Coordinates of C-alpha atoms in Angstrom, one line a residue:
Chain A
M1 CA 69.6 28.6 -31.8
Q2 CA 71.0 29.9 -28.5
K3 CA 69.9 27.1 -26.2
M4 CA 67.6 28.4 -23.1
P5 CA 69.6 28.3 -19.9
I6 CA 67.2 26.5 -17.4
V7 CA 67.2 24.7 -13.9
F8 CA 64.7 22.3 -13.1
D9 CA 63.7 22.2 -9.4
C10 CA 61.6 18.9 -9.1
D11 CA 60.1 16.2 -6.9
P12 CA 60.6 12.9 -9.3
G13 CA 57.6 11.6 -9.5
H14 CA 56.5 10.2 -12.8
D15 CA 55.7 13.1 -14.5
D16 CA 59.1 15.1 -13.3
A17 CA 60.6 12.1 -15.3
V18 CA 59.0 12.3 -18.4
A19 CA 59.3 16.3 -18.4
L20 CA 63.0 15.7 -17.9
F21 CA 62.9 13.5 -20.7
M22 CA 61.1 16.2 -22.7
A23 CA 63.6 18.9 -21.8
V24 CA 66.3 16.9 -22.6
G25 CA 65.5 15.5 -25.8
S26 CA 64.3 18.6 -27.2
E27 CA 67.9 19.8 -27.5
R28 CA 66.6 23.2 -27.1
F29 CA 67.6 23.6 -23.4
D30 CA 70.8 24.4 -21.7
L31 CA 70.0 22.2 -18.6
R32 CA 72.2 23.8 -15.9
G33 CA 71.0 21.5 -12.8
I34 CA 68.3 19.8 -10.9
T35 CA 67.3 20.8 -7.4
C36 CA 64.7 18.6 -5.7
V37 CA 62.3 19.4 -3.2
P38 CA 59.7 17.2 -1.0
G39 CA 56.4 17.1 -2.7
N40 CA 55.6 13.6 -4.5
N41 CA 57.7 12.1 -1.9
L42 CA 60.4 13.0 0.7
L43 CA 63.5 15.0 -0.3
D44 CA 66.0 11.3 0.1
K45 CA 63.6 9.8 -2.0
V46 CA 63.1 12.2 -4.6
S47 CA 66.6 13.2 -4.4
Q48 CA 67.9 9.8 -5.2
N49 CA 65.0 9.4 -8.2
A50 CA 66.5 12.3 -9.7
L51 CA 70.0 10.8 -9.5
K52 CA 69.0 7.4 -11.1
L53 CA 67.1 9.7 -14.1
T54 CA 70.2 11.5 -15.0
E55 CA 72.0 8.5 -14.6
F56 CA 69.9 6.7 -16.9
L57 CA 70.3 9.9 -19.6
G58 CA 73.9 9.9 -19.5
L59 CA 74.0 13.6 -17.9
D60 CA 76.8 14.8 -16.1
I61 CA 75.3 18.0 -14.2
P62 CA 74.7 18.6 -10.7
V63 CA 71.8 17.5 -8.6
V64 CA 71.2 19.1 -5.3
A65 CA 68.8 18.5 -2.2
G66 CA 67.0 21.7 -1.3
C67 CA 64.9 22.1 1.6
P68 CA 63.8 19.0 3.4
K69 CA 60.2 20.4 4.0
P70 CA 57.7 23.2 3.9
L71 CA 57.8 26.5 5.3
A72 CA 55.1 26.1 7.4
Q73 CA 54.2 22.8 7.6
E74 CA 55.5 19.1 7.0
C75 CA 55.6 16.5 4.0
H76 CA 52.6 15.2 2.7
P77 CA 53.8 12.3 -0.1
A78 CA 51.7 11.7 -2.5
V79 CA 52.3 7.9 -1.8
S80 CA 48.9 6.5 -3.5
V81 CA 49.9 8.3 -6.9
H82 CA 53.4 7.8 -7.0
G83 CA 53.9 4.7 -4.7
A84 CA 56.5 4.2 -1.7
S85 CA 59.6 5.2 -4.0
G86 CA 58.1 8.3 -5.2
M87 CA 58.8 6.7 -8.8
E88 CA 57.3 3.5 -8.7
G89 CA 57.2 0.9 -11.5
P90 CA 59.9 0.5 -13.4
H91 CA 63.4 -0.6 -12.0
L92 CA 66.3 1.6 -12.1
P93 CA 69.7 0.8 -10.9
L94 CA 71.5 2.5 -7.5
P95 CA 72.9 5.6 -8.7
K96 CA 76.8 5.7 -8.6
K97 CA 76.6 9.3 -8.9
Q98 CA 76.0 11.4 -5.9
L99 CA 74.3 14.5 -4.7
A100 CA 76.0 17.7 -5.2
K101 CA 77.3 19.0 -1.9
V102 CA 76.5 22.2 -2.1
N103 CA 73.5 24.5 -0.7
A104 CA 70.6 24.2 -3.5
I105 CA 69.6 27.8 -2.7
D106 CA 73.5 29.0 -3.3
F107 CA 73.4 27.1 -6.4
L108 CA 70.1 28.5 -7.9
A109 CA 71.7 31.6 -6.8
Q110 CA 75.0 30.8 -8.9
Q111 CA 73.0 29.9 -11.9
I112 CA 71.0 32.8 -12.0
R113 CA 74.3 35.3 -11.7
E114 CA 76.1 33.3 -14.6
A115 CA 73.3 33.3 -16.8
G116 CA 73.2 37.1 -16.8
G117 CA 69.3 37.3 -16.7
E118 CA 68.7 34.7 -18.8
L119 CA 67.9 31.8 -16.7
T120 CA 64.4 30.3 -16.4
I121 CA 63.3 27.9 -13.7
V122 CA 61.7 25.4 -14.5
A123 CA 59.5 24.6 -11.1
V124 CA 57.3 21.4 -11.3
G125 CA 56.8 20.2 -7.6
P126 CA 56.1 22.4 -4.6
L127 CA 57.6 25.9 -4.4
T128 CA 59.6 25.6 -1.2
N129 CA 63.3 25.9 -2.9
I130 CA 62.2 28.9 -5.1
A131 CA 60.7 30.5 -2.3
T132 CA 63.7 30.2 -0.1
L133 CA 65.9 31.7 -3.2
L134 CA 63.5 34.9 -3.4
L135 CA 63.8 35.2 0.2
A136 CA 67.6 34.4 0.6
Y137 CA 68.5 36.6 -2.4
P138 CA 65.9 39.1 -2.8
E139 CA 68.4 41.2 -5.1
L140 CA 68.4 38.7 -7.9
K141 CA 64.5 38.5 -8.7
G142 CA 65.2 40.7 -11.5
D143 CA 67.9 38.6 -13.0
I144 CA 65.4 35.7 -13.6
K145 CA 63.8 35.6 -16.8
R146 CA 61.1 33.6 -16.0
I147 CA 59.7 30.6 -13.3
C148 CA 57.6 28.4 -15.5
I149 CA 55.4 26.6 -12.9
M150 CA 53.6 23.2 -13.1
G151 CA 50.9 24.1 -10.4
G152 CA 47.8 25.4 -9.4
S153 CA 44.7 25.9 -10.9
A154 CA 42.2 28.3 -11.8
E155 CA 39.1 26.0 -12.0
G156 CA 39.2 23.1 -9.2
G157 CA 42.0 21.0 -7.4
N158 CA 42.5 17.7 -6.8
V159 CA 43.9 17.0 -3.7
T160 CA 41.7 19.4 -2.2
P161 CA 38.1 20.5 -4.4
V162 CA 40.0 23.8 -4.6
A163 CA 43.9 22.8 -4.4
E164 CA 46.6 21.7 -6.6
F165 CA 48.9 19.2 -4.8
N166 CA 52.2 21.2 -5.6
I167 CA 50.9 24.6 -4.4
W168 CA 49.1 22.5 -1.3
H169 CA 52.4 21.2 0.0
D170 CA 53.6 24.4 0.6
P171 CA 51.0 27.5 0.5
E172 CA 53.2 29.8 2.2
A173 CA 56.1 29.3 -0.4
A174 CA 53.3 29.5 -3.3
R175 CA 52.4 33.1 -2.0
I176 CA 55.4 34.2 -1.8
V177 CA 56.6 33.2 -4.9
F178 CA 53.2 34.6 -6.7
A179 CA 53.6 38.2 -5.0
S180 CA 57.1 38.2 -6.1
G181 CA 57.3 40.2 -9.4
V182 CA 59.1 37.7 -11.2
P183 CA 57.9 36.8 -14.2
I184 CA 55.6 33.7 -13.9
T185 CA 54.1 31.3 -16.1
M186 CA 51.4 28.6 -14.3
C187 CA 50.8 25.5 -15.8
G188 CA 47.9 24.5 -13.9
L189 CA 45.3 22.0 -13.4
D190 CA 43.1 23.8 -16.4
V191 CA 45.5 22.9 -19.3
T192 CA 47.5 19.9 -18.0
H193 CA 43.9 17.9 -17.7
R194 CA 43.4 18.6 -21.2
L195 CA 46.9 17.4 -22.3
Y196 CA 46.8 13.5 -21.9
I197 CA 48.2 10.7 -23.5
T198 CA 46.1 7.9 -24.6
E199 CA 47.0 4.2 -24.4
P200 CA 47.7 3.7 -28.0
E201 CA 50.0 6.5 -27.8
V202 CA 51.9 5.1 -24.8
E203 CA 52.2 2.0 -26.7
E204 CA 53.6 4.1 -29.8
I205 CA 56.1 5.8 -27.3
R206 CA 57.3 2.3 -26.3
A207 CA 58.1 1.8 -29.0
L208 CA 60.5 4.7 -29.8
G209 CA 63.6 3.3 -27.8
R210 CA 65.4 3.2 -24.7
V211 CA 63.7 6.4 -22.9
G212 CA 60.6 5.7 -24.9
R213 CA 60.4 2.3 -23.1
L214 CA 61.2 3.8 -19.3
A215 CA 58.8 6.3 -20.0
A216 CA 55.8 3.6 -21.0
E217 CA 56.8 1.9 -18.2
L218 CA 56.3 4.9 -15.9
F219 CA 53.1 5.4 -17.3
D220 CA 52.1 2.0 -16.7
Y221 CA 52.2 2.6 -13.2
Y222 CA 51.3 6.2 -13.0
K223 CA 47.8 5.4 -15.2
M224 CA 46.8 3.3 -12.7
Y225 CA 45.8 6.9 -10.6
H226 CA 43.9 8.4 -13.7
G227 CA 41.0 7.1 -15.6
E228 CA 37.8 5.5 -14.7
G229 CA 35.6 2.9 -16.9
G230 CA 38.7 1.1 -18.3
V231 CA 39.9 4.1 -20.3
H232 CA 43.5 4.5 -18.7
N233 CA 44.6 8.3 -20.4
V234 CA 47.8 9.7 -18.8
I235 CA 48.3 13.2 -17.7
P236 CA 52.1 14.1 -17.5
H237 CA 50.9 17.4 -15.8
D238 CA 55.2 18.3 -15.6
A239 CA 55.7 17.9 -19.1
V240 CA 53.3 20.5 -20.1
A241 CA 55.6 22.9 -18.5
V242 CA 58.3 22.4 -20.4
C243 CA 56.0 22.1 -23.5
W244 CA 55.1 25.9 -23.1
L245 CA 58.7 26.9 -23.4
L246 CA 59.4 25.1 -26.3
D247 CA 56.4 26.3 -27.8
P248 CA 53.7 29.1 -26.1
E249 CA 52.0 29.8 -29.2
M250 CA 50.5 26.2 -29.2
F251 CA 48.5 27.3 -25.8
Y252 CA 46.0 29.5 -24.9
T253 CA 47.2 31.6 -22.2
R254 CA 46.2 34.7 -20.7
S255 CA 47.7 37.5 -18.1
L256 CA 46.0 37.5 -14.8
H257 CA 46.2 38.3 -11.0
V258 CA 47.1 35.2 -9.2
E259 CA 46.7 35.4 -5.0
V260 CA 47.5 32.2 -3.2
D261 CA 45.3 31.5 -0.3
A262 CA 48.2 30.3 2.6
G263 CA 45.5 30.4 5.2
S264 CA 44.1 28.2 7.7
G265 CA 40.6 27.5 5.7
L266 CA 39.1 25.1 3.6
S267 CA 40.7 27.1 0.6
R268 CA 44.2 26.8 1.7
G269 CA 46.6 25.7 -1.5
C270 CA 44.2 27.6 -4.1
T271 CA 45.3 29.7 -6.4
Q272 CA 42.8 32.6 -7.0
V273 CA 42.6 33.5 -10.2
F274 CA 41.4 36.7 -11.3
A275 CA 41.4 39.7 -14.1
I276 CA 40.0 42.5 -12.0
S277 CA 41.9 43.5 -8.7
R278 CA 39.4 44.2 -6.1
D279 CA 41.8 45.9 -3.3
M280 CA 45.1 45.1 -5.0
G281 CA 45.1 48.1 -7.7
D282 CA 45.6 47.2 -11.3
D283 CA 49.4 47.3 -11.4
S284 CA 49.5 44.4 -8.7
V285 CA 51.6 41.2 -9.8
K286 CA 50.4 39.3 -13.0
A287 CA 51.2 35.7 -14.0
E288 CA 50.6 33.9 -17.4
V289 CA 48.1 31.6 -16.8
V290 CA 47.7 28.4 -19.2
F291 CA 44.2 27.5 -19.8
D292 CA 44.5 25.2 -23.0
G293 CA 46.6 23.9 -25.4
D294 CA 46.7 21.9 -28.7
R295 CA 46.8 18.2 -27.4
D296 CA 47.3 16.5 -30.6
K297 CA 51.0 18.9 -31.2
F298 CA 51.7 18.4 -27.2
V299 CA 51.6 14.4 -28.0
Q300 CA 53.8 14.9 -31.3
M301 CA 56.4 17.0 -29.7
F302 CA 56.2 14.8 -26.6
K303 CA 57.3 12.1 -28.9
H304 CA 59.7 13.7 -31.0
C305 CA 61.9 14.5 -28.2
I306 CA 61.5 10.8 -26.5
A307 CA 62.8 9.5 -29.9
N308 CA 65.8 11.8 -30.2
L309 CA 67.0 10.6 -26.8
G310 CA 67.2 7.2 -28.5
Chain B
M1 CA 86.5 33.5 31.3
D2 CA 85.5 32.6 27.8
K3 CA 83.4 35.1 26.6
R4 CA 80.1 34.0 25.2
P5 CA 79.7 34.7 21.4
F6 CA 76.5 36.5 20.1
I7 CA 74.9 37.9 17.6
I8 CA 72.1 40.9 17.8
D9 CA 69.4 41.0 15.7
C10 CA 67.8 43.9 15.8
D11 CA 65.6 47.1 14.3
P12 CA 66.9 50.2 15.6
G13 CA 64.7 51.5 16.8
I14 CA 64.8 53.6 19.8
D15 CA 64.6 50.9 22.3
D16 CA 67.2 48.6 20.2
A17 CA 69.5 51.4 20.8
V18 CA 69.9 51.6 24.2
A19 CA 69.5 47.7 23.8
I20 CA 73.1 47.9 22.1
F21 CA 74.5 50.2 24.3
L22 CA 74.1 47.6 27.1
A23 CA 75.0 44.7 25.2
A24 CA 78.0 46.4 24.2
S25 CA 79.2 47.5 27.8
C26 CA 79.1 44.0 28.7
D27 CA 82.5 42.3 29.0
A28 CA 81.3 38.8 29.1
F29 CA 79.9 39.0 25.7
D30 CA 81.6 38.5 22.3
I31 CA 79.7 40.2 19.7
R32 CA 80.4 38.6 16.8
A33 CA 77.4 40.5 14.7
I34 CA 74.9 43.0 14.4
T35 CA 72.1 42.2 11.7
S36 CA 69.6 44.6 10.5
V37 CA 65.9 43.8 10.0
A38 CA 63.2 46.1 9.0
G39 CA 60.7 46.7 11.5
N40 CA 60.5 49.8 13.5
V41 CA 61.6 51.4 10.7
D42 CA 63.0 50.8 7.1
I43 CA 65.9 48.8 6.2
D44 CA 68.0 51.2 5.4
L45 CA 67.6 53.3 8.4
T46 CA 67.7 50.3 10.5
T47 CA 71.3 49.4 8.7
R48 CA 72.5 52.5 9.2
N49 CA 71.4 53.1 12.4
A50 CA 72.9 50.0 13.6
L51 CA 76.2 51.0 11.6
D52 CA 76.2 54.3 13.7
L53 CA 75.1 53.1 16.9
C54 CA 78.3 50.5 17.2
H55 CA 80.5 53.3 15.9
V56 CA 79.3 55.4 19.0
V57 CA 80.0 52.7 21.7
G58 CA 83.1 51.6 19.9
L59 CA 81.9 48.2 19.1
D60 CA 83.8 46.7 16.7
T61 CA 81.8 44.2 14.8
I62 CA 80.3 42.8 11.6
V63 CA 77.2 44.6 10.8
A64 CA 74.6 42.7 8.5
R65 CA 71.6 44.1 6.5
G66 CA 68.5 41.8 6.6
A67 CA 65.5 41.3 5.6
A68 CA 63.4 44.5 4.0
R69 CA 60.0 42.8 4.6
P70 CA 58.2 39.8 6.2
M71 CA 58.7 36.8 4.7
M72 CA 54.8 36.8 3.6
V73 CA 52.7 39.3 4.9
E74 CA 52.9 42.9 4.0
P75 CA 55.2 45.3 6.3
K76 CA 53.6 47.4 9.0
I77 CA 55.8 49.9 10.2
S78 CA 54.7 51.8 13.1
V79 CA 55.3 55.7 11.4
G80 CA 56.0 58.3 14.1
A81 CA 56.8 55.9 16.9
H82 CA 60.7 56.1 16.6
G83 CA 61.0 59.4 14.8
A84 CA 61.7 59.6 11.0
T85 CA 65.2 58.6 11.2
G86 CA 64.5 55.5 14.0
L87 CA 66.1 57.6 16.7
G88 CA 64.1 60.2 17.9
T89 CA 65.5 63.5 17.4
V90 CA 69.1 62.2 18.2
V91 CA 72.0 62.3 14.8
L92 CA 74.2 60.0 15.6
E93 CA 78.0 60.5 13.9
R94 CA 78.1 58.6 10.6
S95 CA 80.1 55.5 11.0
P96 CA 83.0 55.1 8.5
Q97 CA 82.5 51.4 8.3
A98 CA 81.0 49.7 5.8
E99 CA 78.1 47.1 6.0
D100 CA 79.3 44.0 5.6
G101 CA 78.5 42.6 2.0
R102 CA 76.8 39.4 3.0
H103 CA 73.2 39.1 3.8
A104 CA 72.3 38.7 7.3
W105 CA 71.2 35.2 7.6
D106 CA 74.6 34.2 5.7
V107 CA 76.3 35.8 8.7
I108 CA 74.6 34.2 10.9
Y109 CA 75.1 30.9 9.6
D110 CA 78.9 31.6 8.9
E111 CA 79.2 32.6 12.6
A112 CA 77.0 29.9 14.1
V113 CA 79.1 27.5 12.3
K114 CA 82.5 28.9 13.4
A115 CA 81.2 29.1 16.9
A116 CA 80.7 25.5 17.0
G117 CA 77.4 25.5 18.7
E118 CA 78.2 28.0 21.4
L119 CA 76.6 31.0 19.2
E120 CA 73.6 32.8 21.3
I121 CA 71.2 35.0 19.2
I122 CA 69.2 38.1 20.8
A123 CA 66.5 39.0 18.6
M124 CA 64.9 42.3 19.1
G125 CA 63.3 42.5 16.1
P126 CA 60.9 41.0 13.7
L127 CA 62.0 37.6 13.4
T128 CA 62.5 37.8 9.6
N129 CA 66.2 36.9 9.1
L130 CA 65.7 33.9 11.7
G131 CA 63.2 32.8 9.5
I132 CA 64.9 32.6 6.6
L133 CA 68.1 31.2 8.3
L134 CA 66.3 28.3 9.4
T135 CA 64.7 27.8 5.9
K136 CA 67.7 28.5 3.9
Y137 CA 70.3 26.1 6.4
P138 CA 67.9 23.4 7.6
D139 CA 70.7 22.1 9.8
A140 CA 71.1 25.6 11.3
P141 CA 69.7 24.2 14.4
R142 CA 73.0 22.1 15.4
Y143 CA 75.1 25.2 15.5
I144 CA 73.0 27.5 17.6
K145 CA 73.1 27.2 21.4
K146 CA 70.0 29.8 22.2
I147 CA 67.7 32.3 20.8
T148 CA 66.3 35.1 23.4
I149 CA 63.6 37.0 21.8
M150 CA 61.9 40.2 22.8
G151 CA 58.9 39.5 21.7
G152 CA 55.6 38.3 22.4
S153 CA 52.9 39.0 25.5
R154 CA 52.0 37.0 27.9
V155 CA 48.1 37.3 28.1
Y156 CA 46.9 40.3 26.2
G157 CA 48.4 43.1 24.1
N158 CA 46.7 41.3 20.6
S159 CA 44.6 44.2 20.3
C160 CA 47.4 46.5 19.6
A161 CA 50.1 45.6 17.4
Y162 CA 52.9 47.4 19.4
G163 CA 54.3 45.1 22.6
E164 CA 53.7 42.0 20.2
Y165 CA 55.0 43.9 17.2
N166 CA 57.8 41.4 16.6
V167 CA 56.2 38.4 16.4
W168 CA 52.6 40.2 14.3
A169 CA 55.1 41.8 11.9
D170 CA 56.3 38.6 10.6
P171 CA 53.7 35.6 12.1
L172 CA 55.6 32.9 9.7
A173 CA 58.9 33.7 10.6
S174 CA 58.0 33.5 14.3
D175 CA 56.2 30.5 14.0
I176 CA 59.3 28.7 12.3
V177 CA 61.6 29.9 15.1
F178 CA 59.3 28.6 17.6
R179 CA 59.1 25.0 16.0
S180 CA 62.8 25.0 15.2
D181 CA 64.1 23.0 18.4
I182 CA 66.4 25.5 19.0
P183 CA 66.3 26.3 22.9
M184 CA 64.4 29.7 23.1
A185 CA 63.5 32.0 25.9
M186 CA 61.2 35.3 25.3
V187 CA 60.8 38.1 27.2
G188 CA 57.4 39.8 26.6
L189 CA 55.4 42.8 26.6
E190 CA 53.6 42.2 30.0
T191 CA 56.4 41.2 32.1
I192 CA 58.3 44.5 30.6
F193 CA 56.0 46.6 31.7
R194 CA 55.6 45.4 35.3
A195 CA 59.1 46.4 35.6
K196 CA 58.9 49.5 34.1
L197 CA 61.7 51.9 35.4
T198 CA 59.9 55.4 36.6
S199 CA 60.9 58.4 35.6
S200 CA 62.6 59.2 39.1
D201 CA 64.8 55.7 38.2
W202 CA 65.6 57.3 34.8
E203 CA 66.8 60.9 36.9
D204 CA 68.8 58.7 38.7
L205 CA 70.8 57.0 36.0
F206 CA 71.0 60.2 34.1
A207 CA 73.4 61.4 37.2
E208 CA 76.1 59.0 35.5
K209 CA 77.0 61.9 32.9
N210 CA 78.8 60.8 30.0
H211 CA 78.2 60.4 26.0
I212 CA 76.2 57.3 26.4
S213 CA 74.2 58.6 29.1
E214 CA 73.3 61.9 27.4
I215 CA 72.6 60.1 24.0
T216 CA 70.1 57.8 25.9
R217 CA 68.5 60.6 27.6
E218 CA 67.7 62.5 23.9
I219 CA 66.8 59.2 22.3
L220 CA 64.2 58.5 25.1
R221 CA 63.1 61.9 25.2
H222 CA 60.9 61.6 21.8
K223 CA 59.4 58.4 23.2
T224 CA 58.6 60.0 26.5
E225 CA 56.9 62.9 24.7
R226 CA 55.0 60.9 22.3
G227 CA 53.4 59.1 25.4
E228 CA 53.2 55.3 26.1
G229 CA 50.4 53.4 25.3
I230 CA 47.4 52.9 27.9
M231 CA 47.7 49.4 28.3
D232 CA 51.3 50.0 29.2
R233 CA 50.3 52.2 32.2
I234 CA 47.2 50.2 33.4
T235 CA 49.7 46.8 33.9
A236 CA 52.2 48.9 35.5
R237 CA 49.9 50.7 37.6
S238 CA 51.4 53.7 36.9
D239 CA 50.6 56.9 35.3
D240 CA 54.0 57.5 35.2
P241 CA 55.2 58.4 31.3
S242 CA 58.5 57.2 31.7
P243 CA 59.6 55.4 28.7
L244 CA 59.3 51.6 28.2
L245 CA 62.5 49.9 26.9
C246 CA 61.6 46.2 25.7
D247 CA 65.0 45.3 24.0
C248 CA 66.6 46.8 26.8
M249 CA 65.3 44.9 29.1
T250 CA 65.6 41.8 27.3
V251 CA 69.4 41.9 26.6
A252 CA 69.2 42.7 30.7
C253 CA 68.0 39.1 31.3
V254 CA 70.7 38.0 29.4
V255 CA 73.5 39.8 31.0
D256 CA 72.2 39.5 34.5
P257 CA 69.6 36.2 34.1
S258 CA 69.6 36.8 38.4
I259 CA 67.1 39.4 37.8
A260 CA 64.3 37.6 35.9
K261 CA 62.0 34.6 36.4
F262 CA 61.3 32.0 33.6
E263 CA 59.1 29.1 33.3
R264 CA 59.3 26.8 30.7
R265 CA 56.3 26.3 28.7
Y266 CA 55.2 25.3 24.8
V267 CA 54.7 28.4 23.1
C268 CA 53.4 28.6 19.7
V269 CA 52.3 31.1 16.9
E270 CA 49.1 32.2 16.1
T271 CA 49.7 32.7 12.0
A272 CA 46.0 32.8 10.8
E273 CA 44.9 36.4 9.6
G274 CA 42.2 38.1 11.9
P275 CA 42.6 39.8 15.5
S276 CA 44.5 36.9 16.8
R277 CA 47.3 37.0 14.5
G278 CA 51.1 37.2 15.9
R279 CA 49.7 36.1 19.1
T280 CA 52.4 34.2 21.4
I281 CA 49.7 31.5 22.7
I282 CA 51.4 29.9 25.8
D283 CA 50.3 26.5 27.2
W284 CA 50.5 27.7 30.7
Q285 CA 48.7 24.6 32.2
N286 CA 50.6 22.0 29.9
R287 CA 47.6 20.6 28.8
S288 CA 48.7 20.5 25.1
G289 CA 51.1 17.7 25.2
H290 CA 53.7 19.3 23.3
S291 CA 57.3 19.4 24.6
R292 CA 58.0 22.8 26.6
N293 CA 59.8 24.4 24.0
C294 CA 60.5 28.0 25.5
E295 CA 61.6 29.3 29.0
V296 CA 58.9 32.4 29.1
A297 CA 60.1 35.2 31.3
V298 CA 57.0 35.9 34.3
S299 CA 58.7 38.7 36.2
V300 CA 61.7 40.8 35.9
D301 CA 63.1 42.6 39.4
R302 CA 63.0 46.3 38.7
A303 CA 65.5 47.1 41.1
G304 CA 67.7 44.5 39.7
F305 CA 66.8 46.0 36.0
K306 CA 67.9 49.2 37.3
A307 CA 71.4 47.9 38.8
V308 CA 71.8 46.4 35.3
M309 CA 71.5 50.0 33.8
Q310 CA 73.5 51.9 36.2
K311 CA 76.5 49.6 35.7
M312 CA 76.2 49.9 31.7
F313 CA 76.0 53.9 32.5
A314 CA 78.8 53.7 34.5
H315 CA 80.7 51.7 32.0
Y316 CA 80.5 54.1 29.7
S317 CA 82.1 56.8 32.3
K318 CA 85.8 54.8 31.9

């Protein structure tokens, strides 16, 4: 079967890391490169984490640092979730590899052109790089097959009551991306909160091998943010976006209008999801919004991909 | 004398046209490129006009197409204000030159790097191209010496889009430019109103008969016949319906800074939706505590501006 060409735009990030493991372990993707964006932590930190991960996985692909800050505001690193390094927990050696000395936006454009209409962008961090790509290369919009996003929420936020972190970190960028007309899949909190991994399942993952051990160590730290009353399920948000591309049939997805609030009110960063467009007219842009999925199957697939990596 | 490298970013546009005539006539300017943006009219027209205007003044330079729409908000073109083509009733000879294949923002960056920190930009339309430049190239500020914009307003002008149009049309891009740490100068609407040339001033200028003065006269006819806004005339304390050339006056302030008085202030842009969207908020009393990021033109000498225009028309008689 033909491998799906993708670029992974991310801010590693514990869940970015395990999403990357899932993508590589699935053996279904042709991963053309990784572009980094600040979100979980500042650009230099997340870029270093990305380099560490590619070295750990033995991947020889370009890792490119993108925009250093959101379009219209300052960075807000999620240190309480991901720690000081952005990927706190396991120790990974300093990378020997260096970041590719190329403009990340030019890199993305080149990948789009080379894939001849087949490139999917997996965007699991704030959408700063993606928006800048669409602004700087408007003529390539029609050549992007899909942007599969981890971000947003129809029903409620995490960083604010109405906003999910990735969208909240750069609402202007998100608004530009969702209004662009490029096919979009939105894997928001609605679905990711349902696809958790239990503590016993994390132990099964730990036993799968070298990569399983690393994933479990990442979860050991990351689970401290999730869970209440002694129960620490882990929610690997970004891995859901990868899983949707592997098997969309196991998800409950609906085509809906999504408008991002990039205003200055209390709802800043909210993805407004609605069925009947009011002033916009029905030909206005829709996204594939994912609401639910088969949790058991998700965990099974996750384990399968991790086991493949040894 | 070393020529100053410039890029002119514009949306021709009637007053952009005359501003280009002025910039092209200035011996001290080395115009590295004209970059077009959608604004007064759509991007196809502004790009076409930029090419043809360069051709008519014999300006040999790169012409590069920019953004077709603002970064985030919906485009709002002022239908009819500049005529169907953007140049009133004037039809220019079609330039044989083709657009540069690169995007405006890539040309600006390439030229900025080449000029090793000496490049200056005059921006006379919505700031979309500069917003995209600064987002795609985070190191661009290192290479740009100064940006002078025609935009914003000292006090009022919020209730009508025209005048603050450039800032209002793309508030996100404007905000990015004002926060960029690049030295900025701003020639705003009210300052321009006060130095507006009278109809009799224009008659004096058109006494210099040449190809460019004839085209200018014809281009401006559309503006005059359409009539200027009420606030223009109130501020100018005149009911003289002479045309107001904002972009031209902005370029004149760069050509001959002695005609203008600037004061350094902290300026930011209102990006929130609502009646104040696009307002340039100028901290005149220096109370905000922010560093003063912009030279704001507070007055332009009308006679000085007229002299600059006189020199321009004389240049084209040669």
